[in-house]
PDB file of C-alpha atoms in Angstrom:
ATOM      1  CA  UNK A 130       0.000   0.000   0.000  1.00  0.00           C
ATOM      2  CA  UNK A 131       1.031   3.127  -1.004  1.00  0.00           C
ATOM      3  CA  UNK A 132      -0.215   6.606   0.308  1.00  0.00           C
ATOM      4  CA  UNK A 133       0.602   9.716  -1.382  1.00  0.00           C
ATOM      5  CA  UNK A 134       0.411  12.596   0.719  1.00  0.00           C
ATOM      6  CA  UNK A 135       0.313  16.369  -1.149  1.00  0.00           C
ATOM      7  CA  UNK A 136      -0.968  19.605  -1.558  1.00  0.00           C
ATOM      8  CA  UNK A 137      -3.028  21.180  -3.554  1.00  0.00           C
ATOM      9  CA  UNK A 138       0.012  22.584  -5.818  1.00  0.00           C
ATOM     10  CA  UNK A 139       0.806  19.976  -7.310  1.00  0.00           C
ATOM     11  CA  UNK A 140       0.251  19.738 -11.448  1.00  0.00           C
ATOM     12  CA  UNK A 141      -2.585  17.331 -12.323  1.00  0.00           C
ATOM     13  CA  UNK A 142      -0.465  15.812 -14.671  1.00  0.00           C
ATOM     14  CA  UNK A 143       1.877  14.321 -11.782  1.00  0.00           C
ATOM     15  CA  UNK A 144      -1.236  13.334  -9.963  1.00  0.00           C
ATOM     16  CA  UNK A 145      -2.954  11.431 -12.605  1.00  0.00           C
ATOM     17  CA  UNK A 146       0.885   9.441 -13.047  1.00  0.00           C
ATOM     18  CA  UNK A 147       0.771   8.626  -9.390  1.00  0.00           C
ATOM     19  CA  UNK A 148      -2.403   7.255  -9.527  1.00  0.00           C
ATOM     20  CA  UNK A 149      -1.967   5.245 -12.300  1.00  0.00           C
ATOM     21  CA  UNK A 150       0.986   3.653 -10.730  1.00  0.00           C
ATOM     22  CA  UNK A 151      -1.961   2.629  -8.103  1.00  0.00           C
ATOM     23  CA  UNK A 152      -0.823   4.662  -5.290  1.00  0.00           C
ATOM     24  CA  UNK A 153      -3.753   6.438  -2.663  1.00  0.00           C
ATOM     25  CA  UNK A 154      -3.399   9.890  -3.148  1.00  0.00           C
ATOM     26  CA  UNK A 155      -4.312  12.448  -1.002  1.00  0.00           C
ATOM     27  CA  UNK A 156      -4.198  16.193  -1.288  1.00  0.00           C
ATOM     28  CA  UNK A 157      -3.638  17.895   2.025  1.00  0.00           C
ATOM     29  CA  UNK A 158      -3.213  21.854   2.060  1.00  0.00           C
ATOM     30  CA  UNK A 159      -1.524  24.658   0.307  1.00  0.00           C
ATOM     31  CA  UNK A 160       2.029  23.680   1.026  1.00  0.00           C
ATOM     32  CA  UNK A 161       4.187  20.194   1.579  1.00  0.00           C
ATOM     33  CA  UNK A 162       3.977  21.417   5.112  1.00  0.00           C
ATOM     34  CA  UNK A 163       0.103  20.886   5.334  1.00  0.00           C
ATOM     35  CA  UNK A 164       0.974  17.469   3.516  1.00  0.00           C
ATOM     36  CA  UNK A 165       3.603  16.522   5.939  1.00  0.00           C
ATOM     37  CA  UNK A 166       0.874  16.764   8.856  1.00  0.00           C
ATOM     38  CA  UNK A 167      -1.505  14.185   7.262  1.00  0.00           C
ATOM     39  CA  UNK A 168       1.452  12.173   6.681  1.00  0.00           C
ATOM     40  CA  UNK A 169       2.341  12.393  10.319  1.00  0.00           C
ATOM     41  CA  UNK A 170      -1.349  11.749  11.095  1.00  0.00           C
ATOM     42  CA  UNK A 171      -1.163   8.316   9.496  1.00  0.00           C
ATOM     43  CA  UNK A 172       2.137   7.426  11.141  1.00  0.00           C
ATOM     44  CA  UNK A 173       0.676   8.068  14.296  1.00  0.00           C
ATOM     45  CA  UNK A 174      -2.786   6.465  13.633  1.00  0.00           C
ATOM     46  CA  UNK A 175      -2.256   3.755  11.159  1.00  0.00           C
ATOM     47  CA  UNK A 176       1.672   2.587  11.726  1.00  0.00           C
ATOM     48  CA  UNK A 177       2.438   3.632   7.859  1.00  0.00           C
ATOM     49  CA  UNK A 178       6.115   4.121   7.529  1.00  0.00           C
ATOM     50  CA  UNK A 179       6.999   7.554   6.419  1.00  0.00           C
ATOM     51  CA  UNK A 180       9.774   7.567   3.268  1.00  0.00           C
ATOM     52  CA  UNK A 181      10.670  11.435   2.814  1.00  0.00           C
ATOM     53  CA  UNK A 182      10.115  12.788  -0.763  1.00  0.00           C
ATOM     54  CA  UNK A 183      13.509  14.577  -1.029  1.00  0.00           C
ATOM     55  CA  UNK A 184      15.137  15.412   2.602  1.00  0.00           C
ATOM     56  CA  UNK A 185      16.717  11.938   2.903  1.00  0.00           C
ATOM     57  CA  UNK A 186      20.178  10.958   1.948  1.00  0.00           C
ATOM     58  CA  UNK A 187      18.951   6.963   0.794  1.00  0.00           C
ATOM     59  CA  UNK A 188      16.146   9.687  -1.532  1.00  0.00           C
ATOM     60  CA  UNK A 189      19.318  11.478  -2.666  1.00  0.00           C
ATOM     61  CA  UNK A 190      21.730   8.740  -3.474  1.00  0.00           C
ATOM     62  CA  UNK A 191      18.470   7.094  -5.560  1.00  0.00           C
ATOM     63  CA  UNK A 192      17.957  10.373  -7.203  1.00  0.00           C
ATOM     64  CA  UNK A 193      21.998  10.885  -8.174  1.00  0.00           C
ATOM     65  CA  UNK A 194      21.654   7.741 -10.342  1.00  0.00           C
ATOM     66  CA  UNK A 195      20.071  10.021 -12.848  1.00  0.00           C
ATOM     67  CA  UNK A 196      23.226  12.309 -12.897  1.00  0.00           C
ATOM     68  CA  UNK A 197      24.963   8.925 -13.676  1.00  0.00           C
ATOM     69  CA  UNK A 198      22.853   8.272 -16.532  1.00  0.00           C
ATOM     70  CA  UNK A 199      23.275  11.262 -17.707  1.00  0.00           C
ATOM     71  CA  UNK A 200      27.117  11.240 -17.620  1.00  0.00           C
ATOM     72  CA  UNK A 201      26.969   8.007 -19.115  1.00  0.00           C
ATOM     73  CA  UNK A 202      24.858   9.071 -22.560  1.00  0.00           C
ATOM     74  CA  UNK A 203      26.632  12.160 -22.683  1.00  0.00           C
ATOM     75  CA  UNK A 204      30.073  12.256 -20.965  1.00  0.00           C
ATOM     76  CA  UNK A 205      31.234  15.763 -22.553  1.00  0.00           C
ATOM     77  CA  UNK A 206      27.980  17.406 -21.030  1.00  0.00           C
ATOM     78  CA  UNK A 207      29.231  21.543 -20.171  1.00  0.00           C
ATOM     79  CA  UNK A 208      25.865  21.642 -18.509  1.00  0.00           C
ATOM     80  CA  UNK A 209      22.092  19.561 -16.838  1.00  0.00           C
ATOM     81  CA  UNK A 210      19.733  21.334 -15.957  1.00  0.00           C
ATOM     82  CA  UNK A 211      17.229  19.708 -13.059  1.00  0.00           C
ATOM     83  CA  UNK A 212      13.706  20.667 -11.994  1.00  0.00           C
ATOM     84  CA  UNK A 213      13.713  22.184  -8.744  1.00  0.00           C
ATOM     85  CA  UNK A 214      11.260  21.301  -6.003  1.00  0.00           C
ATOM     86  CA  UNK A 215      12.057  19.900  -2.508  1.00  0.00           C
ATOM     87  CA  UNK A 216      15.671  19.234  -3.534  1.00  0.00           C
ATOM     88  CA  UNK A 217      16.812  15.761  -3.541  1.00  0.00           C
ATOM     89  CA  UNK A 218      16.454  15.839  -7.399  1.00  0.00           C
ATOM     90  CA  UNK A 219      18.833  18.484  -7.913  1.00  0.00           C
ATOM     91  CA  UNK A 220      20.750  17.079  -5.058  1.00  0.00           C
ATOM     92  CA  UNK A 221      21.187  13.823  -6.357  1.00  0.00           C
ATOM     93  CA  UNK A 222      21.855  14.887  -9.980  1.00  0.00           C
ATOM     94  CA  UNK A 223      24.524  17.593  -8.986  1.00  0.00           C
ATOM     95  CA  UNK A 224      26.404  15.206  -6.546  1.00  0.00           C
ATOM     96  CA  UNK A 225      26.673  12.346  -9.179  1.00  0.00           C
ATOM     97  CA  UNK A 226      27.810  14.506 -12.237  1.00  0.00           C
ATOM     98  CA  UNK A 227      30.084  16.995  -9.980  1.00  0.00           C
ATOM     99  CA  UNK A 228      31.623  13.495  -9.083  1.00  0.00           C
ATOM    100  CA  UNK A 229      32.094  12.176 -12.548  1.00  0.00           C
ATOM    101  CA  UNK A 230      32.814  15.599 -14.266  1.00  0.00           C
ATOM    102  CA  UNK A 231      33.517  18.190 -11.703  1.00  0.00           C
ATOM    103  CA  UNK A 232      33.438  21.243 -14.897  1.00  0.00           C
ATOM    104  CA  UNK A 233      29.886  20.740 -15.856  1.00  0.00           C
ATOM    105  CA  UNK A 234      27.386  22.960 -14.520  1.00  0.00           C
ATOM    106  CA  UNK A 235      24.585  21.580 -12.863  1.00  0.00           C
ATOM    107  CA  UNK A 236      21.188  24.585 -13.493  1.00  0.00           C
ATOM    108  CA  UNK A 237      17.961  24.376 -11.064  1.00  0.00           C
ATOM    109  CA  UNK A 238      14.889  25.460 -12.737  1.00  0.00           C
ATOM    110  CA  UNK A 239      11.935  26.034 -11.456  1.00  0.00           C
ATOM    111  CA  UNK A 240       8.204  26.351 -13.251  1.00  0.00           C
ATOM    112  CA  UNK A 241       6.656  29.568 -13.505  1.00  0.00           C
ATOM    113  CA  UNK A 242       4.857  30.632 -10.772  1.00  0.00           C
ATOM    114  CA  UNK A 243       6.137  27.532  -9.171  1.00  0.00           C
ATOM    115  CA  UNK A 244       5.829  27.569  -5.032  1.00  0.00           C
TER     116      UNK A 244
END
């Protein structure tokens, strides 16, 4: 069982995904804050095991295997660019490549009008 806990800014499109993967989704809130209290709530109340979404270094070190990837297709790479949101993305990404090629430029971006 699976229970995704979020708020209400998260894009659609990355809710319909997570559904479809079969998870229990639940929007909590204006912020990842308000999310983190149901998801504290069902610790408590129903023994679920929490597993952070980016503020974990197991999250990070899973996440960096994309900067591996990347340095594998395309070894030369001046610059990545990663999506910005809680952080273990761009964590992940920037500690693998700065590891493999410690000249390329690793580039957060966010959406616009992104929280």
């Amino acid at each position: 069982r699976a229970v995704i806990c979020m708020s209400r800014l998260v894009p659609g499109n990355k809710l319909d995904a997570i559904r479809r993967l079969g998870a229990d989704v639940r929007i909590v809130g204006n912020s990842q804050d308000d999310a983190q209290q149901e998801v504290d709530r069902l610790v408590a109340e129903e023994g679920l095991v929490m597993l952070p979404p980016f503020d974990h270094p197991d999250i990070v070190a899973g996440q960096g295997t994309l900067g591996l990837e990347i340095m594998e297709q395309v070894p030369d790479a001046a610059s990545v660019l990663v999506p910005l949101s809680g952080g273990g993305l761009a964590s992940g990404v920037a500690a693998a490549v700065k590891g493999v090629s410690p000249g390329t430029k690793v580039i957060g971006v966010s959406m616009a009008r992104g929280a």
